[in-house]
Short mmCIF file of C-alpha atoms in Angstrom, two decimals:
data_model
loop_
_atom_site.label_atom_id
_atom_site.label_comp_id
_atom_site.label_asym_id
_atom_site.label_seq_id
_atom_site.Cartn_x
_atom_site.Cartn_y
_atom_site.Cartn_z
CA MET A 50 83.88 115.47 94.05
CA GLY A 51 85.68 113.32 96.65
CA VAL A 52 89.82 112.02 96.10
CA ASP A 53 90.84 109.35 97.98
CA PRO A 54 94.74 110.67 96.30
CA GLY A 55 96.84 107.62 95.51
CA LEU A 56 99.56 106.82 92.57
CA THR A 57 97.73 103.45 92.05
CA ARG A 58 94.78 103.63 92.64
CA CYS A 59 93.06 107.31 93.23
CA GLY A 60 89.45 107.46 94.35
CA VAL A 61 87.20 109.36 92.65
CA GLY A 62 83.61 109.75 93.67
CA VAL A 63 81.20 112.39 92.60
CA VAL A 64 78.17 112.90 95.25
CA GLU A 65 74.78 115.43 94.43
CA GLY A 66 72.89 116.79 97.29
CA GLY A 67 72.69 118.84 100.57
CA LEU A 68 71.95 118.70 104.06
CA GLY A 69 68.66 116.86 104.21
CA THR A 70 68.07 116.31 100.46
CA GLN A 71 68.42 112.52 99.32
CA LEU A 72 71.69 112.40 98.27
CA LYS A 73 72.28 110.79 94.53
CA LEU A 74 75.54 109.44 93.10
CA ILE A 75 77.21 110.45 90.30
CA ALA A 76 79.92 108.97 88.80
CA VAL A 77 82.37 107.05 91.28
CA GLY A 78 85.87 105.38 89.61
CA VAL A 79 89.64 104.95 90.06
CA ILE A 80 92.04 106.65 88.49
CA ARG A 81 94.49 104.03 88.17
CA THR A 82 98.50 104.45 86.93
CA PRO A 83 101.28 100.58 86.57
CA ALA A 84 104.03 100.62 89.02
CA ASP A 85 106.26 100.52 85.92
CA LEU A 86 105.24 103.75 84.90
CA ASP A 87 108.06 106.55 85.97
CA HIS A 88 107.06 108.69 88.77
CA ALA A 89 106.52 112.08 86.80
CA HIS A 90 104.27 110.25 84.36
CA ARG A 91 101.94 108.57 87.41
CA LEU A 92 101.50 112.03 88.93
CA LEU A 93 100.70 113.42 84.80
CA ARG A 94 98.20 111.39 84.79
CA ILE A 95 96.39 111.56 88.08
CA HIS A 96 96.59 115.31 87.19
CA ASP A 97 95.31 114.80 83.67
CA GLY A 98 92.56 112.03 85.14
CA LEU A 99 91.76 114.27 87.58
CA GLU A 100 91.28 117.01 85.59
CA GLU A 101 89.21 115.08 83.24
CA TRP A 102 87.26 114.02 86.06
CA ARG A 103 86.17 118.19 86.83
CA GLU A 104 85.33 118.98 83.85
CA ASN A 105 83.08 116.35 82.95
CA THR A 106 81.14 116.04 86.73
CA HIS A 107 81.52 120.13 86.83
CA PRO A 108 81.52 119.80 90.84
CA ASP A 109 81.43 122.99 93.11
CA ALA A 110 83.47 121.90 95.62
CA ILE A 111 86.54 118.87 95.99
CA ALA A 112 87.02 117.22 98.99
CA VAL A 113 90.51 115.27 99.63
CA GLU A 114 91.69 112.64 102.12
CA LYS A 115 94.05 114.57 104.25
CA VAL A 116 97.24 112.66 104.03
CA PHE A 117 99.72 112.25 107.47
CA ALA A 118 103.92 112.29 106.56
CA GLN A 119 103.77 110.06 109.18
CA HIS A 120 101.67 107.04 108.44
CA ASN A 121 102.82 104.71 105.49
CA ARG A 122 106.45 105.81 105.07
CA ASN A 123 106.73 104.16 101.56
CA THR A 124 103.87 105.88 99.78
CA VAL A 125 103.53 109.02 101.40
CA THR A 126 105.54 111.00 99.31
CA GLY A 127 103.06 110.32 96.20
CA THR A 128 99.93 109.70 97.61
CA ALA A 129 100.70 113.66 99.28
CA GLN A 130 101.58 114.42 96.08
CA ALA A 131 98.35 112.86 94.12
CA ALA A 132 96.66 114.84 96.84
CA GLY A 133 98.45 118.07 95.53
CA MET A 134 96.98 117.95 91.82
CA ALA A 135 93.47 117.59 93.80
CA MET A 136 94.44 120.26 95.82
CA MET A 137 95.45 122.37 92.60
CA ILE A 138 92.58 121.63 90.38
CA ALA A 139 90.81 122.91 92.35
CA ALA A 140 92.47 125.82 92.74
CA ARG A 141 92.64 126.58 89.40
CA HIS A 142 89.25 126.08 88.89
CA GLY A 143 87.80 128.14 91.98
CA LEU A 144 85.96 125.34 93.69
CA PRO A 145 86.68 125.23 97.40
CA VAL A 146 89.46 122.92 98.62
CA ALA A 147 88.00 121.01 101.99
CA LEU A 148 90.54 118.29 103.86
CA HIS A 149 89.02 115.64 105.86
CA THR A 150 90.67 113.39 107.83
CA PRO A 151 89.83 109.19 107.69
CA SER A 152 88.29 109.46 110.79
CA GLU A 153 85.75 112.44 109.92
CA VAL A 154 84.82 110.90 107.73
CA LYS A 155 84.07 107.65 109.06
CA ALA A 156 82.59 109.49 111.93
CA ALA A 157 79.90 111.45 109.63
CA ILE A 158 79.04 108.20 107.40
CA SER A 159 79.32 105.89 110.25
CA GLY A 160 78.53 107.35 113.50
CA SER A 161 82.46 106.03 114.50
CA GLY A 162 85.77 107.21 113.42
CA ARG A 163 86.65 103.27 114.18
CA ALA A 164 84.41 102.31 111.17
CA ASP A 165 86.14 99.72 109.15
CA LYS A 166 86.31 99.38 105.21
CA ALA A 167 83.37 97.35 105.26
CA GLN A 168 80.89 99.43 107.38
CA VAL A 169 82.44 102.56 104.66
CA GLY A 170 81.13 100.85 101.61
CA HIS A 171 77.70 99.62 103.78
CA MET A 172 76.94 103.05 104.72
CA VAL A 173 78.02 104.10 101.90
CA ALA A 174 75.80 102.40 99.77
CA ARG A 175 72.72 102.63 102.14
CA VAL A 176 73.25 106.82 101.79
CA LEU A 177 72.91 106.63 98.17
CA ARG A 178 70.48 104.15 98.38
CA LEU A 179 72.86 101.55 96.34
CA SER A 180 72.06 97.84 95.52
CA ALA A 181 76.20 97.36 96.59
CA PRO A 182 79.02 99.36 97.60
CA PRO A 183 81.42 100.75 94.81
CA THR A 184 84.15 98.83 94.80
CA PRO A 185 87.04 98.35 94.81
CA ALA A 186 87.33 100.32 98.56
CA ASP A 187 89.21 103.46 96.80
CA ALA A 188 86.13 104.31 95.31
CA ALA A 189 83.87 103.93 97.66
CA ASP A 190 86.43 105.73 100.43
CA ALA A 191 86.11 108.94 97.03
CA VAL A 192 82.70 108.16 97.63
CA ALA A 193 82.36 109.05 101.25
CA LEU A 194 84.46 111.50 101.52
CA ALA A 195 81.71 113.62 98.78
CA ILE A 196 79.12 112.71 101.20
CA CYS A 197 81.24 113.68 104.64
CA GLN A 198 82.01 116.95 102.13
CA LEU A 199 78.12 117.39 101.83
CA TRP A 200 76.76 116.65 105.30
CA ARG A 201 79.89 118.82 107.01
CA GLY A 202 81.92 119.93 104.73
CA GLY A 203 80.30 123.67 103.92
CA ALA A 204 80.67 124.72 107.40
CA THR A 205 84.33 124.25 107.65
CA ASN A 206 84.60 125.83 104.44
CA ARG A 207 83.38 129.04 105.65
CA LEU A 208 84.97 128.36 108.51
CA GLU A 209 88.17 128.24 106.87
CA ALA A 210 87.73 131.55 104.60
CA ALA A 211 86.89 133.39 107.98
CA VAL A 212 90.06 132.47 109.22
CA ALA A 213 91.78 132.88 105.95
CA ALA A 214 89.97 136.66 105.90
CA GLN A 215 91.15 137.45 109.18
CA ARG A 216 94.20 136.31 109.00
CA ARG A 217 94.78 138.30 105.65
CA GLY A 218 93.81 141.41 107.54
CA ARG A 219 90.57 141.66 105.48
CA PRO A 220 87.81 142.39 107.86
CA THR A 221 85.30 139.70 108.54
CA PRO A 222 82.12 139.03 106.65
CA ARG A 223 79.32 140.79 108.03
CA SER A 224 76.98 136.79 107.77
CA TRP A 225 77.98 133.71 106.46
CA LYS A 226 76.11 134.32 103.35
CA ASP A 227 79.17 136.68 102.39
CA LEU A 228 81.26 134.38 102.20
CA ALA A 229 78.63 131.95 99.96
CA ARG A 230 80.16 131.60 96.21
CA MET B 185 116.60 123.32 85.01
CA GLY B 186 117.46 122.03 89.01
CA VAL B 187 114.14 123.19 91.49
CA ASP B 188 114.75 123.56 95.31
CA PRO B 189 111.56 122.34 96.06
CA GLY B 190 109.18 124.26 98.67
CA LEU B 191 106.13 125.52 99.69
CA THR B 192 106.99 128.74 100.84
CA ARG B 193 110.24 129.20 98.50
CA CYS B 194 110.97 127.00 95.42
CA GLY B 195 114.14 127.77 94.41
CA VAL B 196 115.20 127.75 90.39
CA GLY B 197 118.47 127.54 88.85
CA VAL B 198 118.79 127.26 85.01
CA VAL B 199 122.19 125.99 83.78
CA GLU B 200 123.86 125.26 80.62
CA GLY B 201 126.85 123.38 79.54
CA GLY B 202 127.90 119.55 80.05
CA LEU B 203 130.88 117.40 81.50
CA GLY B 204 134.14 119.29 80.53
CA THR B 205 132.79 122.24 79.63
CA GLN B 206 132.59 125.68 81.32
CA LEU B 207 129.35 125.58 83.01
CA LYS B 208 127.21 129.27 82.19
CA LEU B 209 124.19 129.95 84.66
CA ILE B 210 121.41 131.06 82.26
CA ALA B 211 118.66 132.24 84.92
CA VAL B 212 118.01 131.62 88.92
CA GLY B 213 115.60 132.60 91.32
CA VAL B 214 113.35 131.88 93.57
CA ILE B 215 109.07 131.08 93.38
CA ARG B 216 107.79 132.07 96.58
CA THR B 217 103.91 132.50 98.31
CA PRO B 218 103.16 133.74 100.70
CA ALA B 219 101.97 132.23 104.12
CA ASP B 220 98.68 133.34 104.12
CA LEU B 221 97.35 131.62 101.01
CA ASP B 222 95.35 129.23 100.98
CA HIS B 223 97.45 125.63 100.39
CA ALA B 224 95.79 124.60 97.30
CA HIS B 225 96.88 128.29 95.82
CA ARG B 226 100.07 128.89 97.09
CA LEU B 227 100.47 124.49 94.85
CA LEU B 228 99.09 126.38 91.91
CA ARG B 229 101.15 129.01 92.08
CA ILE B 230 104.20 127.19 92.41
CA HIS B 231 103.22 125.12 89.64
CA ASP B 232 102.24 128.16 87.54
CA GLY B 233 105.54 129.51 88.17
CA LEU B 234 107.93 126.54 87.21
CA GLU B 235 106.13 126.44 84.20
CA GLU B 236 106.92 129.60 83.73
CA TRP B 237 110.45 129.24 84.34
CA ARG B 238 110.52 126.52 81.33
CA GLU B 239 108.89 128.47 78.77
CA ASN B 240 111.17 130.91 79.14
CA THR B 241 114.43 128.69 79.86
CA HIS B 242 113.71 125.52 77.88
CA PRO B 243 115.83 122.78 79.91
CA ASP B 244 116.61 119.67 78.10
CA ALA B 245 116.02 118.51 81.27
CA ILE B 246 114.69 118.94 85.01
CA ALA B 247 115.87 117.90 88.32
CA VAL B 248 114.70 117.92 92.06
CA GLU B 249 116.15 117.90 95.63
CA LYS B 250 115.04 114.22 96.89
CA VAL B 251 112.32 114.82 99.48
CA PHE B 252 112.02 112.48 102.61
CA ALA B 253 109.42 111.29 104.07
CA GLN B 254 110.93 110.95 107.15
CA HIS B 255 112.49 114.80 107.60
CA ASN B 256 111.13 117.64 108.83
CA ARG B 257 107.39 116.28 108.75
CA ASN B 258 105.61 119.70 109.52
CA THR B 259 107.01 121.07 105.94
CA VAL B 260 107.22 117.08 104.03
CA THR B 261 103.86 117.36 102.78
CA GLY B 262 104.60 121.04 101.28
CA THR B 263 107.91 119.87 99.62
CA ALA B 264 106.72 116.85 98.47
CA GLN B 265 104.19 118.36 96.40
CA ALA B 266 106.42 121.00 95.28
CA ALA B 267 108.48 118.20 94.31
CA GLY B 268 105.60 116.65 92.42
CA MET B 269 104.76 119.64 90.44
CA ALA B 270 108.07 120.00 88.99
CA MET B 271 108.10 116.32 88.39
CA MET B 272 104.91 116.89 86.24
CA ILE B 273 105.56 119.57 84.14
CA ALA B 274 108.95 117.65 82.95
CA ALA B 275 106.67 114.81 81.92
CA ARG B 276 103.99 116.73 80.01
CA HIS B 277 106.64 118.21 78.38
CA GLY B 278 108.65 115.08 77.46
CA LEU B 279 112.21 116.03 79.32
CA PRO B 280 113.86 114.08 81.77
CA VAL B 281 113.29 114.04 85.42
CA ALA B 282 116.54 112.84 87.52
CA LEU B 283 116.67 113.29 91.60
CA HIS B 284 119.08 113.23 93.85
CA THR B 285 119.81 113.91 97.38
CA PRO B 286 121.12 116.91 99.52
CA SER B 287 123.84 114.56 100.01
CA GLU B 288 124.23 113.26 96.12
CA VAL B 289 124.22 117.19 95.46
CA LYS B 290 127.00 118.62 97.64
CA ALA B 291 129.18 115.03 96.82
CA ALA B 292 128.83 116.00 93.08
CA ILE B 293 129.85 120.17 93.75
CA SER B 294 131.76 120.13 96.35
CA GLY B 295 133.32 116.66 97.28
CA SER B 296 131.86 116.19 100.26
CA GLY B 297 127.79 115.52 100.82
CA ARG B 298 128.54 116.56 104.66
CA ALA B 299 129.19 120.50 102.98
CA ASP B 300 127.67 123.20 104.46
CA LYS B 301 125.27 125.88 102.91
CA ALA B 302 127.99 127.89 102.63
CA GLN B 303 130.20 125.95 100.92
CA VAL B 304 128.09 124.55 98.82
CA GLY B 305 127.32 128.48 97.72
CA HIS B 306 130.71 129.40 97.34
CA MET B 307 130.89 125.90 94.91
CA VAL B 308 128.16 127.35 92.97
CA ALA B 309 129.66 130.57 92.48
CA ARG B 310 133.10 129.17 91.59
CA VAL B 311 132.15 127.00 89.40
CA LEU B 312 129.73 129.41 87.31
CA ARG B 313 132.43 131.69 87.95
CA LEU B 314 130.05 134.49 89.48
CA SER B 315 131.08 137.40 92.33
CA ALA B 316 128.91 135.38 94.96
CA PRO B 317 126.97 133.29 95.53
CA PRO B 318 122.84 133.27 94.53
CA THR B 319 121.15 134.20 97.68
CA PRO B 320 119.21 132.78 98.88
CA ALA B 321 120.02 129.43 100.11
CA ASP B 322 117.22 127.79 98.08
CA ALA B 323 118.30 129.18 94.91
CA ALA B 324 121.45 128.73 95.08
CA ASP B 325 120.57 124.85 96.06
CA ALA B 326 118.61 124.89 92.62
CA VAL B 327 121.74 126.11 90.94
CA ALA B 328 124.04 122.74 92.58
CA LEU B 329 121.12 120.70 91.48
CA ALA B 330 121.06 121.75 88.45
CA ILE B 331 125.12 121.66 88.19
CA CYS B 332 124.59 118.30 90.14
CA GLN B 333 122.94 117.22 87.12
CA LEU B 334 124.95 118.10 84.32
CA TRP B 335 127.52 116.37 86.01
CA ARG B 336 126.46 112.73 86.83
CA GLY B 337 122.78 112.68 86.14
CA GLY B 338 123.38 111.52 82.46
CA ALA B 339 124.48 108.61 83.64
CA THR B 340 121.95 108.48 86.21
CA ASN B 341 119.83 108.82 83.48
CA ARG B 342 120.28 106.41 81.20
CA LEU B 343 120.69 104.03 83.76
CA GLU B 344 117.27 104.26 85.08
CA ALA B 345 116.05 103.99 81.63
CA ALA B 346 117.40 100.95 81.01
CA VAL B 347 115.90 99.36 84.27
CA ALA B 348 112.88 100.79 83.51
CA ALA B 349 112.91 99.52 80.26
CA GLN B 350 113.95 95.91 81.69
CA ARG B 351 110.75 96.60 84.07
CA ARG B 352 108.37 96.90 81.09
CA GLY B 353 109.65 94.04 78.78
CA ARG B 354 111.50 95.93 76.47
CA PRO B 355 114.71 94.59 74.64
CA THR B 356 117.55 97.17 76.85
CA PRO B 357 118.90 98.45 74.49
CA ARG B 358 122.00 98.20 72.74
CA SER B 359 124.28 100.90 73.83
CA TRP B 360 123.58 103.94 75.74
CA LYS B 361 123.58 105.85 72.55
CA ASP B 362 119.83 103.93 72.14
CA LEU B 363 119.10 106.15 75.32
CA ALA B 364 119.53 109.00 74.88
CA ARG B 365 116.82 112.31 74.39
#
């Protein structure tokens, strides 16, 4: 499950499959919150919406777009908080979390870290054999995150798990299989 | 209940009373999460810890320190996310949320928006008739937030509610009392 975090529009995309198999789009959509609702209730709706998506689609992992504090200063707090909700939900249900930067997602899906929105949408449709890119762009971005996670996330997760295990002073697993969930 | 948000240390302070009455410290403490725990699980612990505080102390409102994206770039994401947890918990339980800037809190409790940590701690102890300031500083800051909320938060909340009501196109309440919860 990919999450493109945001307070006004939070994209969610669920994709099934793995490296070397035809990927399948399970569900895609956007959780919206009205701008005139107070901030706390918007966060609650994002949280509850994401929780509903998780319950309905049973993802094996959650990939979230990495938020940069230095960009879009006005919206960064809400975006970071929406990302935090997705991460907390993953932790609560024992799902691995992966953060991918926009460049990583673009590079994974299009071969270029500088691909524009239209190119990402086009590639998402192509990879999933859809007749058209998911709309709006936040939805397509969430699907691209899920694809990125399926294609390259596994290795990142296992690497992070190994690093985390070492930092906790635990022995490094003897094989990557020991780290598989 | 005042919350000084943070991922490593999240201060919580609960104070009872109102304008013109002797304030009473109900509880104060810090929710800590280890730096070697993954980010998602740290957020979960902050959330669950704050939820536990709410359950145990039954606050009437939650005051959260306002996070500025431009400050402390490295920790701002975690801080904003911890603040988001406190706000969401308030929304879920129908509690009013107030955000106060550090300057507002310092000004409310010490008369100066530039008071240092020691001065804030000293004034917290004085206002609550404690023998010493709560420690660590995050705990004292959370108590100061709760005091700030009791002293000046009411007006802010009612004003915000009126503005929000107008933005939603609803009639402005005829008196401030109509906005009281």
